[in-house]
Structure formats: C-alpha cells, structure tokens
Amino acid sequence: MADDLPRRGPGGDTHLGPPPAPRWVKQLAVVALVLGVLFALLHVTGRSFGRHMQVHGGEVQGPVPAGAGQ
Amino acid sequence: MTSMTPSVRKLALTAHVASSVGWLGAVAGFLALAVEGLACHDERIVRAAYLSMDLMTWSVIVPLCFASLITGIVQSLGTPWGLLRHYWVLVKLAFTALATLVLLVHTRPIGYVAVVAAMTSPSAAGLGDLQRQLVRDAALALVVLLATTALSVYKPQGLTAHGWRRRCESRAT
C-alpha cells in the first residue's frame, strides 16, 4: 500500500494530496467505455424492443397453435 | 459503521457470496437458454427455453440480484473496507448497480418474448432481433459479473480520495 502513504518530493516536501486513481481503474474504465459504446451501437442499429412495439403495437403476431393457453 | 461481530460478519459474507455466485450461475443458465432459443429449430424447445427464461428471471435472477446488491452494501459498511474507501469496492458497487438497472429494463422484453413463445414461434413473429439482443445482453451481464467476482477475489489496491482522507483522520487520532 505504498501508494497510499504521503510521499516526499525532490525538495524533501511531503505530498499530502490524495493518491491518483490506480492504473487498473483507468484501464477498466476504458474497457467498460468501449463495451458500453459497442452495445449501445448494437442496440441502435438492431431493431430494438421499443421499435418492435411501435411496429406491432404490442400485439403478438402469428398463428396461435391448437392447445396454446390451456 | 464497523461494528459487526465476527459471527455476523461471516454470516453476511456467506449471504453475499452465495447470492453473487448464484446470480452469476443463473445468468450463465439464462445465456445458455437464450442461445438455444435463438439457434434451435425445434419449436417446442424454443418455446420451453423462452418460458423458462421468463420464470428464471423473476424467480431466481431478480431476487439474487437484489440480494447481492443489499448484502454487498451491508458487508462493506459493516467492515473496515467501507463502501467508498477503496476503488475495488466502488467499482464493484457501480457494476452491480448498473447490472441491476439493465436487468430491470430487460425484464419487459424477456416477458414479451415469453408471451409470444407461449402462443407462436418467436422467429415467425419477427422477433429475431430481440432474440439476438437477449443473447448479447446475457453475455454482457456474464462478463460484468465475472469482473465483479474477480475484483472480490483479487481486491486490487488503491484508495479513493475519501478513503485516503479517512485513513489520515484515523492516523491523526
């Protein structure tokens, strides 16, 4: 946990500010951002649930097989 | 709040691990059913898959999701780790909250596909895109839950600004 301790600067002064975010947090943030954008694009380009409901008005289309709903 | 006795802390930890790992396993099962529903040509199997997915969502995934979130918050507040002191806890909380939100948003399309599957073939009803979306979302949820599990095991170091201030205060006193 050496990162969390106050550090001495070149002039011997102690750096008392909070430590910066570790590298793994920044890397994870980049990966999460890329994945988030990718999935947002897939949702936008694919036919979304909302658009399906707009097209079909929420009604279930297609033949109802015998025995369904029993 | 760090006043949990060791026995209560172990009980809370057991509940958190059980609910979190159970959630991960349930999402893996959901993904398997979503893939089967998309790829299988046997209409009976496709129907069974989507009806099972709806049941699994409401009776297993949603309860485990909330149990994981609540026990995680209790666990962090009742131990020296804290909720906002360490980056790994904060990131885990953010991922879990995001996964919960996305899950709740997706309960509606899951239910819709299940209703369609109860009456006719989802692909015949033009739900191919929605079926693919369920596979993608379940895969993303699995990745996010694996990441949170890895964070819990590795506990990578790093104090937040809040955690750093709290540590300085406790050292000063």
mmCIF file of C-alpha atoms in Angstrom, chain B residues 4-167:
data_model
loop_
_atom_site.group_PDB
_atom_site.id
_atom_site.type_symbol
_atom_site.label_atom_id
_atom_site.label_comp_id
_atom_site.label_asym_id
_atom_site.label_seq_id
_atom_site.Cartn_x
_atom_site.Cartn_y
_atom_site.Cartn_z
ATOM 1 C CA MET B 4 -20.228 -6.222 13.089
ATOM 2 C CA THR B 5 -19.237 -9.082 15.335
ATOM 3 C CA PRO B 6 -17.134 -11.797 13.623
ATOM 4 C CA SER B 7 -20.075 -14.226 13.519
ATOM 5 C CA VAL B 8 -22.437 -11.655 11.972
ATOM 6 C CA ARG B 9 -19.730 -10.614 9.509
ATOM 7 C CA LYS B 10 -19.236 -14.241 8.417
ATOM 8 C CA LEU B 11 -22.991 -14.692 8.052
ATOM 9 C CA ALA B 12 -23.231 -11.531 5.933
ATOM 10 C CA LEU B 13 -20.235 -12.624 3.865
ATOM 11 C CA THR B 14 -21.780 -16.068 3.288
ATOM 12 C CA ALA B 15 -25.053 -14.454 2.170
ATOM 13 C CA HIS B 16 -23.195 -12.090 -0.158
ATOM 14 C CA VAL B 17 -21.012 -14.790 -1.744
ATOM 15 C CA ALA B 18 -23.981 -17.164 -2.139
ATOM 16 C CA SER B 19 -26.224 -14.543 -3.750
ATOM 17 C CA SER B 20 -23.491 -13.146 -6.011
ATOM 18 C CA VAL B 21 -22.252 -16.506 -7.251
ATOM 19 C CA GLY B 22 -25.865 -17.699 -7.569
ATOM 20 C CA TRP B 23 -26.633 -14.658 -9.725
ATOM 21 C CA LEU B 24 -23.603 -15.413 -11.915
ATOM 22 C CA GLY B 25 -24.693 -19.037 -12.337
ATOM 23 C CA ALA B 26 -28.298 -18.067 -13.083
ATOM 24 C CA VAL B 27 -27.161 -15.619 -15.776
ATOM 25 C CA ALA B 28 -24.956 -18.349 -17.296
ATOM 26 C CA GLY B 29 -28.028 -20.610 -17.421
ATOM 27 C CA PHE B 30 -30.078 -17.776 -18.911
ATOM 28 C CA LEU B 31 -27.429 -17.280 -21.615
ATOM 29 C CA ALA B 32 -27.494 -20.993 -22.469
ATOM 30 C CA LEU B 33 -31.298 -20.853 -22.851
ATOM 31 C CA ALA B 34 -31.101 -17.637 -24.909
ATOM 32 C CA VAL B 35 -28.592 -19.268 -27.300
ATOM 33 C CA GLU B 36 -30.763 -22.386 -27.531
ATOM 34 C CA GLY B 37 -33.853 -20.279 -28.207
ATOM 35 C CA LEU B 38 -32.052 -18.460 -30.998
ATOM 36 C CA ALA B 39 -30.264 -21.402 -32.620
ATOM 37 C CA CYS B 40 -32.623 -24.340 -32.142
ATOM 38 C CA HIS B 41 -35.093 -25.246 -34.899
ATOM 39 C CA ASP B 42 -37.378 -27.379 -32.740
ATOM 40 C CA GLU B 43 -40.311 -25.112 -31.901
ATOM 41 C CA ARG B 44 -41.120 -26.968 -28.663
ATOM 42 C CA ILE B 45 -37.597 -26.468 -27.345
ATOM 43 C CA VAL B 46 -37.599 -22.795 -28.349
ATOM 44 C CA ARG B 47 -40.898 -22.247 -26.540
ATOM 45 C CA ALA B 48 -39.696 -24.083 -23.446
ATOM 46 C CA ALA B 49 -36.487 -22.023 -23.460
ATOM 47 C CA TYR B 50 -38.217 -18.622 -23.505
ATOM 48 C CA LEU B 51 -40.857 -19.608 -20.955
ATOM 49 C CA SER B 52 -38.072 -20.902 -18.684
ATOM 50 C CA MET B 53 -36.090 -17.691 -19.186
ATOM 51 C CA ASP B 54 -39.047 -15.583 -18.030
ATOM 52 C CA LEU B 55 -39.589 -17.800 -14.987
ATOM 53 C CA MET B 56 -35.874 -17.820 -14.207
ATOM 54 C CA THR B 57 -35.685 -14.029 -14.477
ATOM 55 C CA TRP B 58 -38.423 -13.353 -11.925
ATOM 56 C CA SER B 59 -37.908 -16.263 -9.537
ATOM 57 C CA VAL B 60 -34.102 -16.525 -9.497
ATOM 58 C CA ILE B 61 -32.170 -13.708 -11.210
ATOM 59 C CA VAL B 62 -34.050 -10.648 -9.895
ATOM 60 C CA PRO B 63 -34.140 -11.864 -6.242
ATOM 61 C CA LEU B 64 -30.461 -12.868 -6.326
ATOM 62 C CA CYS B 65 -29.542 -9.575 -7.962
ATOM 63 C CA PHE B 66 -31.155 -7.537 -5.175
ATOM 64 C CA ALA B 67 -29.809 -9.905 -2.505
ATOM 65 C CA SER B 68 -26.291 -9.460 -3.904
ATOM 66 C CA LEU B 69 -26.616 -5.666 -4.001
ATOM 67 C CA ILE B 70 -28.054 -5.363 -0.478
ATOM 68 C CA THR B 71 -25.720 -7.877 1.187
ATOM 69 C CA GLY B 72 -22.762 -6.233 -0.580
ATOM 70 C CA ILE B 73 -23.670 -2.811 0.784
ATOM 71 C CA VAL B 74 -24.236 -4.238 4.288
ATOM 72 C CA GLN B 75 -20.958 -6.156 4.094
ATOM 73 C CA SER B 76 -18.951 -3.126 3.025
ATOM 74 C CA LEU B 77 -20.497 -0.793 5.604
ATOM 75 C CA GLY B 78 -20.011 -3.332 8.383
ATOM 76 C CA THR B 79 -16.311 -3.923 7.735
ATOM 77 C CA PRO B 80 -13.233 -1.679 7.575
ATOM 78 C CA TRP B 81 -13.355 -1.880 3.759
ATOM 79 C CA GLY B 82 -16.143 0.734 3.647
ATOM 80 C CA LEU B 83 -18.373 1.476 0.678
ATOM 81 C CA LEU B 84 -16.461 4.397 -0.852
ATOM 82 C CA ARG B 85 -12.938 3.989 0.536
ATOM 83 C CA HIS B 86 -11.390 1.505 -1.895
ATOM 84 C CA TYR B 87 -11.602 1.631 -5.667
ATOM 85 C CA TRP B 88 -12.313 -2.093 -5.982
ATOM 86 C CA VAL B 89 -15.388 -1.810 -3.719
ATOM 87 C CA LEU B 90 -16.568 1.319 -5.523
ATOM 88 C CA VAL B 91 -16.136 -0.236 -8.988
ATOM 89 C CA LYS B 92 -17.899 -3.404 -7.825
ATOM 90 C CA LEU B 93 -20.799 -1.343 -6.475
ATOM 91 C CA ALA B 94 -21.018 0.600 -9.747
ATOM 92 C CA PHE B 95 -21.003 -2.613 -11.831
ATOM 93 C CA THR B 96 -23.624 -4.274 -9.617
ATOM 94 C CA ALA B 97 -25.880 -1.197 -9.667
ATOM 95 C CA LEU B 98 -25.518 -0.944 -13.459
ATOM 96 C CA ALA B 99 -26.240 -4.664 -13.934
ATOM 97 C CA THR B 100 -29.327 -4.352 -11.688
ATOM 98 C CA LEU B 101 -30.623 -1.398 -13.694
ATOM 99 C CA VAL B 102 -30.025 -3.139 -17.040
ATOM 100 C CA LEU B 103 -31.689 -6.307 -15.734
ATOM 101 C CA LEU B 104 -34.794 -4.415 -14.630
ATOM 102 C CA VAL B 105 -35.005 -2.676 -18.013
ATOM 103 C CA HIS B 106 -34.777 -6.039 -19.781
ATOM 104 C CA THR B 107 -37.471 -7.843 -17.797
ATOM 105 C CA ARG B 108 -40.081 -6.348 -20.165
ATOM 106 C CA PRO B 109 -38.637 -7.706 -23.446
ATOM 107 C CA ILE B 110 -37.977 -11.069 -21.759
ATOM 108 C CA GLY B 111 -41.624 -11.229 -20.702
ATOM 109 C CA TYR B 112 -42.756 -10.170 -24.157
ATOM 110 C CA VAL B 113 -40.761 -12.917 -25.899
ATOM 111 C CA ALA B 114 -42.133 -15.432 -23.365
ATOM 112 C CA VAL B 115 -45.728 -14.354 -24.129
ATOM 113 C CA VAL B 116 -45.045 -14.687 -27.869
ATOM 114 C CA ALA B 117 -43.383 -18.073 -27.324
ATOM 115 C CA ALA B 118 -46.438 -19.285 -25.416
ATOM 116 C CA MET B 119 -48.594 -18.686 -28.497
ATOM 117 C CA THR B 120 -46.381 -18.981 -31.542
ATOM 118 C CA SER B 121 -42.775 -19.254 -32.704
ATOM 119 C CA PRO B 122 -40.800 -16.095 -31.770
ATOM 120 C CA SER B 123 -38.849 -16.171 -35.040
ATOM 121 C CA ALA B 124 -42.100 -16.491 -37.026
ATOM 122 C CA ALA B 125 -43.408 -13.446 -35.131
ATOM 123 C CA GLY B 126 -40.415 -11.412 -36.325
ATOM 124 C CA LEU B 127 -38.597 -11.342 -33.000
ATOM 125 C CA GLY B 128 -35.214 -12.431 -34.361
ATOM 126 C CA ASP B 129 -33.540 -9.132 -33.405
ATOM 127 C CA LEU B 130 -34.996 -9.281 -29.931
ATOM 128 C CA GLN B 131 -33.788 -12.881 -29.517
ATOM 129 C CA ARG B 132 -30.265 -11.827 -30.551
ATOM 130 C CA GLN B 133 -30.466 -8.863 -28.159
ATOM 131 C CA LEU B 134 -31.231 -11.220 -25.254
ATOM 132 C CA VAL B 135 -28.137 -13.303 -26.109
ATOM 133 C CA ARG B 136 -25.924 -10.190 -26.301
ATOM 134 C CA ASP B 137 -27.269 -8.736 -23.055
ATOM 135 C CA ALA B 138 -26.887 -12.003 -21.163
ATOM 136 C CA ALA B 139 -23.301 -12.316 -22.460
ATOM 137 C CA LEU B 140 -22.523 -8.752 -21.334
ATOM 138 C CA ALA B 141 -24.096 -9.401 -17.925
ATOM 139 C CA LEU B 142 -21.940 -12.515 -17.567
ATOM 140 C CA VAL B 143 -18.771 -10.517 -18.367
ATOM 141 C CA VAL B 144 -19.732 -7.812 -15.847
ATOM 142 C CA LEU B 145 -20.499 -10.382 -13.130
ATOM 143 C CA LEU B 146 -17.223 -12.224 -13.810
ATOM 144 C CA ALA B 147 -15.406 -8.894 -13.468
ATOM 145 C CA THR B 148 -17.068 -8.199 -10.106
ATOM 146 C CA THR B 149 -16.191 -11.712 -8.916
ATOM 147 C CA ALA B 150 -12.563 -11.192 -9.949
ATOM 148 C CA LEU B 151 -12.493 -7.829 -8.123
ATOM 149 C CA SER B 152 -13.748 -9.527 -4.949
ATOM 150 C CA VAL B 153 -11.050 -12.184 -5.131
ATOM 151 C CA TYR B 154 -8.054 -10.032 -6.159
ATOM 152 C CA LYS B 155 -9.045 -6.863 -4.237
ATOM 153 C CA PRO B 156 -6.653 -4.647 -6.236
ATOM 154 C CA GLN B 157 -5.147 -1.867 -4.138
ATOM 155 C CA GLY B 158 -5.998 1.792 -4.418
ATOM 156 C CA LEU B 159 -7.651 4.210 -2.019
ATOM 157 C CA THR B 160 -10.203 6.748 -3.178
ATOM 158 C CA ALA B 161 -9.799 10.376 -2.085
ATOM 159 C CA HIS B 162 -12.464 9.730 0.564
ATOM 160 C CA GLY B 163 -10.671 6.606 1.790
ATOM 161 C CA TRP B 164 -7.365 8.450 1.889
ATOM 162 C CA ARG B 165 -8.860 11.272 3.993
ATOM 163 C CA ARG B 166 -10.444 8.754 6.382
ATOM 164 C CA ARG B 167 -7.124 6.986 6.786
#
